[in-house]
Backbone as a ProteinNet text record, in pm:
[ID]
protein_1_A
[PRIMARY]
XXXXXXXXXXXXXXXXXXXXXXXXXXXXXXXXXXXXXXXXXXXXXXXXXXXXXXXXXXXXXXXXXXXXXXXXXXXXXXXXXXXXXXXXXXXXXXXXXXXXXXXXXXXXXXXXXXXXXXXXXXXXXXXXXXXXXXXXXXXXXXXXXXXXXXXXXXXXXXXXXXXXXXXXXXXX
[TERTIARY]
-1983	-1868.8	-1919.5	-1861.3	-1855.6	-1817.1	-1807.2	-1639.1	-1715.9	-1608.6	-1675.5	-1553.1	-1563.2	-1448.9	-1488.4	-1370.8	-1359.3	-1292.9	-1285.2	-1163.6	-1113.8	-1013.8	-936.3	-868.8	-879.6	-858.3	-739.3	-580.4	-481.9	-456.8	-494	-459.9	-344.5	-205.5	-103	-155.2	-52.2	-108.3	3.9	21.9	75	107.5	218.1	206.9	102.4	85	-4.3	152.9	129	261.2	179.8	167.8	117.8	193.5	158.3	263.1	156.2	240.8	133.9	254.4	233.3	303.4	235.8	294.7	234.7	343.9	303.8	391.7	398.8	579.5	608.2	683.6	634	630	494.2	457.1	327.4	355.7	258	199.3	84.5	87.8	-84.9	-116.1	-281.8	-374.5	-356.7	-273.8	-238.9	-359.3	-421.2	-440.9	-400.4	-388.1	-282.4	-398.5	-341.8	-384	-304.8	-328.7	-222.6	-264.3	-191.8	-219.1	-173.8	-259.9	-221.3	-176.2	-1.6	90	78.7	-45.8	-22.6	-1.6	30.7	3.1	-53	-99	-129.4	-282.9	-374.7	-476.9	-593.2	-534.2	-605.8	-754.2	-855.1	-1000.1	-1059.8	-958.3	-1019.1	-850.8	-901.3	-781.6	-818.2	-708.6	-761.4	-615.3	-643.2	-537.1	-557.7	-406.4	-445.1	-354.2	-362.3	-287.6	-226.8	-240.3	-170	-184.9	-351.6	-363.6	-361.6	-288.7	-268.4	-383.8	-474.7	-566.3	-707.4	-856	-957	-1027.7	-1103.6	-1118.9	-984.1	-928.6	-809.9	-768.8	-885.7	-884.2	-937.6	-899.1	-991.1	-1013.9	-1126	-1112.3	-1139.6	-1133.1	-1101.9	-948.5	-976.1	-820.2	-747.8	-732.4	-653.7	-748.1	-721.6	-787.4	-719.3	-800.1	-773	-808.2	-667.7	-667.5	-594.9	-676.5	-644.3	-538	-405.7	-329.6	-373.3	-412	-441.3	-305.5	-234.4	-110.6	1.6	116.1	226.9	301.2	426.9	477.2	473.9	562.5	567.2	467.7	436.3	325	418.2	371.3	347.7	206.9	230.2	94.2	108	-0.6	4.4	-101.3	-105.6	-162.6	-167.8	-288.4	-266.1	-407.7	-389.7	-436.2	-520.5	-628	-645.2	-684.6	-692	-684.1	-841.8	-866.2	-1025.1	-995.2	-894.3	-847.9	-790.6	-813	-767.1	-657.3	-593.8	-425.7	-428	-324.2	-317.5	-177.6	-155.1	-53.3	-22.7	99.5	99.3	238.3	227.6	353.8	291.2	426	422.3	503	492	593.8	558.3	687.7	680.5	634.3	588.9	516.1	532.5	612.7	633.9	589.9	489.7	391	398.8	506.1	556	425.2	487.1	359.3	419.3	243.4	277.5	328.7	393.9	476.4	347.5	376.5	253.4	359.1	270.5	347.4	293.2	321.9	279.8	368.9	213.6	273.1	264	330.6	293.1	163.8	61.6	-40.4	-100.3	-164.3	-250.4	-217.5	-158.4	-70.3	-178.2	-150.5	-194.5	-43.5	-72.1	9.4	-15.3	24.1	42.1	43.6	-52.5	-22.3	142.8	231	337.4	472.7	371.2	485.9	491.3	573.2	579.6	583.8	544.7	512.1	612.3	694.4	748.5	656.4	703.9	582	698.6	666.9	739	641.1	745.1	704.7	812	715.3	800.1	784.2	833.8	782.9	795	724.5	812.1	885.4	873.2	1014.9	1089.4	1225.1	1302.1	1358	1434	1535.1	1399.3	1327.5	1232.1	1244.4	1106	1152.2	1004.6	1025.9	885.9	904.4	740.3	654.8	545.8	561	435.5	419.7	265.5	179.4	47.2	21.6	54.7	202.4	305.9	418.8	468.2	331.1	299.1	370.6	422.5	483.6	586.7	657.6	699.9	864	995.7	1052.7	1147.2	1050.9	1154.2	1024.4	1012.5	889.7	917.3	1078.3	1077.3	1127.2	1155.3	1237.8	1147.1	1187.7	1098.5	1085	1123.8	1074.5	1114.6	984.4	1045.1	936.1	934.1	849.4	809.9	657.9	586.7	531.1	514.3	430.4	370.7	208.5	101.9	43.9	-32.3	-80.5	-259.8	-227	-407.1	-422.8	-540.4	-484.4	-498.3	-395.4	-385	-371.3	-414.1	-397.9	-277.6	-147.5	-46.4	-61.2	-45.2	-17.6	123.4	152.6	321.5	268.5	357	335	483.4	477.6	596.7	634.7	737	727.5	878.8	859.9	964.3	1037	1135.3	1232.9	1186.5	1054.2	978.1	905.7	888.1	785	624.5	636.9	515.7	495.4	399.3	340.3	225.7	243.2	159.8	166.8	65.7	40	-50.3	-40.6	-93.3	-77.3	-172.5	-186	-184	-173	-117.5	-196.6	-254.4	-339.2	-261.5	-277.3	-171	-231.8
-6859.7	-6788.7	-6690.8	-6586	-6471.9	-6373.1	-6363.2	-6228.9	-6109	-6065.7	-5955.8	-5892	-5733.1	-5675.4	-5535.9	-5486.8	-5319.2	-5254.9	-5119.5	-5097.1	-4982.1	-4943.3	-4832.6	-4728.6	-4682.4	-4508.8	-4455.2	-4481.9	-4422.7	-4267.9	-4145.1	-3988.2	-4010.5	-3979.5	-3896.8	-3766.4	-3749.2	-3622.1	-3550.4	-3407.2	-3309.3	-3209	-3214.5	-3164.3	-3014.4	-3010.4	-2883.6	-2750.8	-2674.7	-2555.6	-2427.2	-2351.8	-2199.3	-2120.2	-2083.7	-1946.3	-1802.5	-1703.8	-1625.3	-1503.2	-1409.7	-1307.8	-1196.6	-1101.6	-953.2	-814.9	-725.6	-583.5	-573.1	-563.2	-530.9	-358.5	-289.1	-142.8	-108.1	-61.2	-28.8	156.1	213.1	372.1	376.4	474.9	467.5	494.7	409.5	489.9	385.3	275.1	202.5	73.2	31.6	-143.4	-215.6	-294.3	-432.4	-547.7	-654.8	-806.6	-875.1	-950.6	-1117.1	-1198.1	-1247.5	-1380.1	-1478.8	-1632.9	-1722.5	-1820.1	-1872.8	-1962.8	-2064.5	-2118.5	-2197.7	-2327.9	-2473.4	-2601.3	-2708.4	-2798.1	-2920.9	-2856	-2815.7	-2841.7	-2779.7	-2619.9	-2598	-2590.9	-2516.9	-2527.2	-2428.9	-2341	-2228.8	-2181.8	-2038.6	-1926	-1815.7	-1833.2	-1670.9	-1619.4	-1511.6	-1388.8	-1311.6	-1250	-1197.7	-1073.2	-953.1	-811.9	-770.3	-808.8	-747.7	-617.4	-545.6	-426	-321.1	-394.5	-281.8	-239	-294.5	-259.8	-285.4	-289.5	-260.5	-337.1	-450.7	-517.5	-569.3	-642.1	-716.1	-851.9	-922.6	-1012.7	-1045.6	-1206	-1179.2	-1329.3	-1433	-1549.5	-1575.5	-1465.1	-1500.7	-1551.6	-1589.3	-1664.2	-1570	-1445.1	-1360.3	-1225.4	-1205.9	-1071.8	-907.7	-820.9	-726.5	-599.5	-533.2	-447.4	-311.3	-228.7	-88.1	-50.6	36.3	39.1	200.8	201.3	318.4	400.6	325	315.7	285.2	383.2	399.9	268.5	160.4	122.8	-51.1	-113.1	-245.4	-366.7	-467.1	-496.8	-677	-754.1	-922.2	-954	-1019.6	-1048.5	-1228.3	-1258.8	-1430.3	-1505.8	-1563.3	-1682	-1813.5	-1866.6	-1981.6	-2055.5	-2226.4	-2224.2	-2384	-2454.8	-2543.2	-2645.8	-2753.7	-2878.2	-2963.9	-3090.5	-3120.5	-3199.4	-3219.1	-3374.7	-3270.7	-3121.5	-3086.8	-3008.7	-3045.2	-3006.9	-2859.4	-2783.9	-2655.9	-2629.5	-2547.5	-2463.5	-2299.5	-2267	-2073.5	-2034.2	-1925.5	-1816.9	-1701.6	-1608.3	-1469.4	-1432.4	-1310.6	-1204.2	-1059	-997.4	-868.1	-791.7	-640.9	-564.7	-453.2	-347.6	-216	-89.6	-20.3	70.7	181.8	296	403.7	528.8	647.4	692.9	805.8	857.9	926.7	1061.8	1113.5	1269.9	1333.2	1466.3	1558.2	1701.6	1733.7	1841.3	1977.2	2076.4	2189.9	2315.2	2327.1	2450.9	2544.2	2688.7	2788.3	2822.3	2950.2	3003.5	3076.7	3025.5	3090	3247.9	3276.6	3407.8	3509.9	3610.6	3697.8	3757.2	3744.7	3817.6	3932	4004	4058.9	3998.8	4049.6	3980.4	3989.8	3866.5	3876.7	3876.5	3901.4	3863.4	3719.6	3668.7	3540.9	3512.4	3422.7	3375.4	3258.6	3241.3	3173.4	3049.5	2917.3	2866.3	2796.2	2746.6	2671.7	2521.6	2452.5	2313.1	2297.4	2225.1	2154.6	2056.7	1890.9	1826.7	1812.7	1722.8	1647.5	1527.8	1472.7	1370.5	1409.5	1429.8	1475.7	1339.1	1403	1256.6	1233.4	1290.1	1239.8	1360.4	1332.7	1357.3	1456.3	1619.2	1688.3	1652.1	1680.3	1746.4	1774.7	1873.8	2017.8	1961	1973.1	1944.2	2047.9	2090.2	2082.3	2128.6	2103.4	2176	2293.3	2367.5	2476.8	2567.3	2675.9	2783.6	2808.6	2638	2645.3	2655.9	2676.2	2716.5	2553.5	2463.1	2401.9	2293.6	2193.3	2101.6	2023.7	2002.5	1890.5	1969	2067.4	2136.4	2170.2	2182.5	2228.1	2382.7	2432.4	2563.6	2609	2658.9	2720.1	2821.7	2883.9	3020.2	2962.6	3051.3	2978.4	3172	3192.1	3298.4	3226.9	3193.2	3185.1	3304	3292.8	3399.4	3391.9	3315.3	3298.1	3269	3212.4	3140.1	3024.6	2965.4	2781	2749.3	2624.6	2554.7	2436.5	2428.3	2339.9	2276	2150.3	2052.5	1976.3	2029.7	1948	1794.6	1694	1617.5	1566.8	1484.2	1470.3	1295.4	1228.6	1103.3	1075.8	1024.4	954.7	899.2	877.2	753.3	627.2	593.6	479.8	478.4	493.4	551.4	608.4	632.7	703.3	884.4	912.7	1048.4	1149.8	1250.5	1302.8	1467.5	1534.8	1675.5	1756.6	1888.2	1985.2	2097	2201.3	2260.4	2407	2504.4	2646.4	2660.2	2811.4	2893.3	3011	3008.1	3128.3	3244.1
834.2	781.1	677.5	646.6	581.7	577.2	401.5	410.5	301	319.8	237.9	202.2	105.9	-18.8	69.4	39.1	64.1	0.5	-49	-155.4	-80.7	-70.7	43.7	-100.8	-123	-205.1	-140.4	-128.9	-77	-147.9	-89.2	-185.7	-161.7	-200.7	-139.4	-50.9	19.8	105.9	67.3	84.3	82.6	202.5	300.5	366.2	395.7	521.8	513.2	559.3	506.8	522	480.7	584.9	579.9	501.9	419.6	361.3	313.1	284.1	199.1	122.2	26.7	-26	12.3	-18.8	-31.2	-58.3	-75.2	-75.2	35.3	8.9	131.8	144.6	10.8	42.6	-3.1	174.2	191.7	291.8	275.6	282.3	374.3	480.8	509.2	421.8	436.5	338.1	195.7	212.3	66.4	101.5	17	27.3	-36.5	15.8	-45.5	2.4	-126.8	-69.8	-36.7	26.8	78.2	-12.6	-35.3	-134.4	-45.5	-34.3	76.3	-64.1	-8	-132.8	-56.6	65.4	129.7	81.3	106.8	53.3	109.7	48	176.6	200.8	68.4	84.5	182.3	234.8	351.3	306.3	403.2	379	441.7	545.2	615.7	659.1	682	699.3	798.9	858.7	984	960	938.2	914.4	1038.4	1141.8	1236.6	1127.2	1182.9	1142.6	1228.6	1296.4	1462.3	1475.2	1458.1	1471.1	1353	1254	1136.9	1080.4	1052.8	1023.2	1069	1090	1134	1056	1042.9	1185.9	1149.8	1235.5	1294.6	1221	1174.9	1116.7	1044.2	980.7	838	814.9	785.4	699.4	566.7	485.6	368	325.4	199.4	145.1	101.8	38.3	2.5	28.2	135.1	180.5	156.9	121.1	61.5	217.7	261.5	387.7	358	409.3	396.9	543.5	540.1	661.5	695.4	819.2	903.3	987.3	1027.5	1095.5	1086.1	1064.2	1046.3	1187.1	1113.6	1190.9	1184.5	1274.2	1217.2	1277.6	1157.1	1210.8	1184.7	1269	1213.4	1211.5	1101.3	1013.5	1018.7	1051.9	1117.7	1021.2	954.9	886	958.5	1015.9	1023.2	894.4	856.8	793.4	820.7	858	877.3	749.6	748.6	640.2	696.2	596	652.3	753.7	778	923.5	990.3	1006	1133.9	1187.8	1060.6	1101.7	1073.2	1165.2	1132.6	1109.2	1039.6	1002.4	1029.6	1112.8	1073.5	1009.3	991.8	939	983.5	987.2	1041.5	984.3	890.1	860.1	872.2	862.8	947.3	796.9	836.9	714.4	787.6	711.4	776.1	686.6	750.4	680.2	679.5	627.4	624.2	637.9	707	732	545.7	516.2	422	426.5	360.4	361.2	357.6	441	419.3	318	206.6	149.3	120.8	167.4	160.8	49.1	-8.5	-131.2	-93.3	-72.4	-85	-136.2	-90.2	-43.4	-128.7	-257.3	-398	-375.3	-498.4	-526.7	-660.9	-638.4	-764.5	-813	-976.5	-1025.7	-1152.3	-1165.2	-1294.6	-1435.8	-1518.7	-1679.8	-1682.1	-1721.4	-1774.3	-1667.5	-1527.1	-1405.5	-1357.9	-1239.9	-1228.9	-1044.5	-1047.8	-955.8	-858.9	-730	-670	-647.8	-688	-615.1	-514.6	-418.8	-331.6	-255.2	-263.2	-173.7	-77.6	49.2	151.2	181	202.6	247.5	383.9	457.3	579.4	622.4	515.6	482.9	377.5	411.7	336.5	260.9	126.1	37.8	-81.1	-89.7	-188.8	-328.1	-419.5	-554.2	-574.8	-613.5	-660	-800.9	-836.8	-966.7	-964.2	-1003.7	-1089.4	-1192.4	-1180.4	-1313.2	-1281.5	-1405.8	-1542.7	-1519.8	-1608.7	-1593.6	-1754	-1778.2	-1856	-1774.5	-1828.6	-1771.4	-1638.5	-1609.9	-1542.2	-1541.1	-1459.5	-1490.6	-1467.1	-1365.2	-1317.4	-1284.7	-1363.1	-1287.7	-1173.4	-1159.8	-1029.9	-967.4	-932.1	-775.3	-706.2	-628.3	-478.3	-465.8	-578.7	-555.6	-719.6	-767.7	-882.4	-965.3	-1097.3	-1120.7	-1172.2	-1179.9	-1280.3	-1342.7	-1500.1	-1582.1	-1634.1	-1581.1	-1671.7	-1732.3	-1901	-1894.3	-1860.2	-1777.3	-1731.5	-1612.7	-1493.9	-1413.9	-1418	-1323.8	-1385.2	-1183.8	-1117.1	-1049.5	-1105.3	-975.5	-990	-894	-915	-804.4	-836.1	-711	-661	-632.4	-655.4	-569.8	-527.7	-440.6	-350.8	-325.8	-350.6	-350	-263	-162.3	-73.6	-84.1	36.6	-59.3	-13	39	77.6	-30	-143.7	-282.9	-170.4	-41	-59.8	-67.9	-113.4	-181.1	-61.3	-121	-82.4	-173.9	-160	-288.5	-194.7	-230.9	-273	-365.4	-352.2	-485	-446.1	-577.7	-566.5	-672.9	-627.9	-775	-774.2	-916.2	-983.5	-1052.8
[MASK]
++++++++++++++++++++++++++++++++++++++++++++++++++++++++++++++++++++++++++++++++++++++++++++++++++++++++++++++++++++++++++++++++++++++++++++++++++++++++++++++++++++++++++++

């Protein structure tokens, strides 16, 4: 006959549950991170993008992705634990393409004359400014004079009603 002792260590467990956050107003051309809010202890992570961005996927834990492509994406987390278990989530992420904005075409003027400058965007509903806004008549309109008495480079820039941007510039 013979016995013997064992001691058994009960953890609580914590379910395993995929989650993650992020901005969800995104721009081409923006990077953003995911942050994984997962629980339950994971130990490895595959992030799919569903294309949004290059490469495609990712196993880091809060991965940092640049968007190339305008349009809607599901973004998939799954997340595995050390016994195996896996977990996913998917949420959608929609990536506005950026306004392109065009200034009118570097002007000469006269000491003491003035100059039209004009902007256009191609998404309309959004908000200009000229900077420097020295000698100008009107810093946020989309079209307005400027009398420097020197020459000065302005840059418009142009902001959406998605907050994304885009600029160019006018010499005076």
């Amino acid at each position: 006959v013979s016995t013997d002792d064992i001691t058994i260590n009960v953890i609580p467990c914590e379910a395993l549950d995929a989650g993650f956050s992020f901005d969800d107003i995104v721009c081409v051309g923006d990077c953003r991170t995911f942050t994984d809010t997962s629980s339950g202890d994971p130990i490895s992570w595959l992030w799919d993008f569903a294309g949004a961005v290059d490469p495609p996927t990712s196993t880091e834990q809060n991965p940092t992705v640049c968007f190339d492509t305008p349009g809607i994406f599901n973004i998939q987390l799954t997340v595995t634990n050390a016994i195996g278990e896996s977990s996913s989530t998917t949420n959608s992420i929609t990536i506005f393409d950026s306004p392109i904005v065009n200034a009118a075409t570097d002007t000469i003027i006269d000491l003491g004359g003035s100059a039209s400058l004009i902007a256009t965007a191609s998404i309309p509903g959004g908000t200009y400014l000229w900077v420097p806004d020295d000698y100008l008549d009107c810093e946020t309109c989309p079209v307005t004079s400027a009398s420097p008495p020197q020459e000065i480079v302005y840059l418009v820039t142009y902001v959406d009603v998605n907050g994304c941007s885009g600029s160019d510039s006018i010499r005076v």
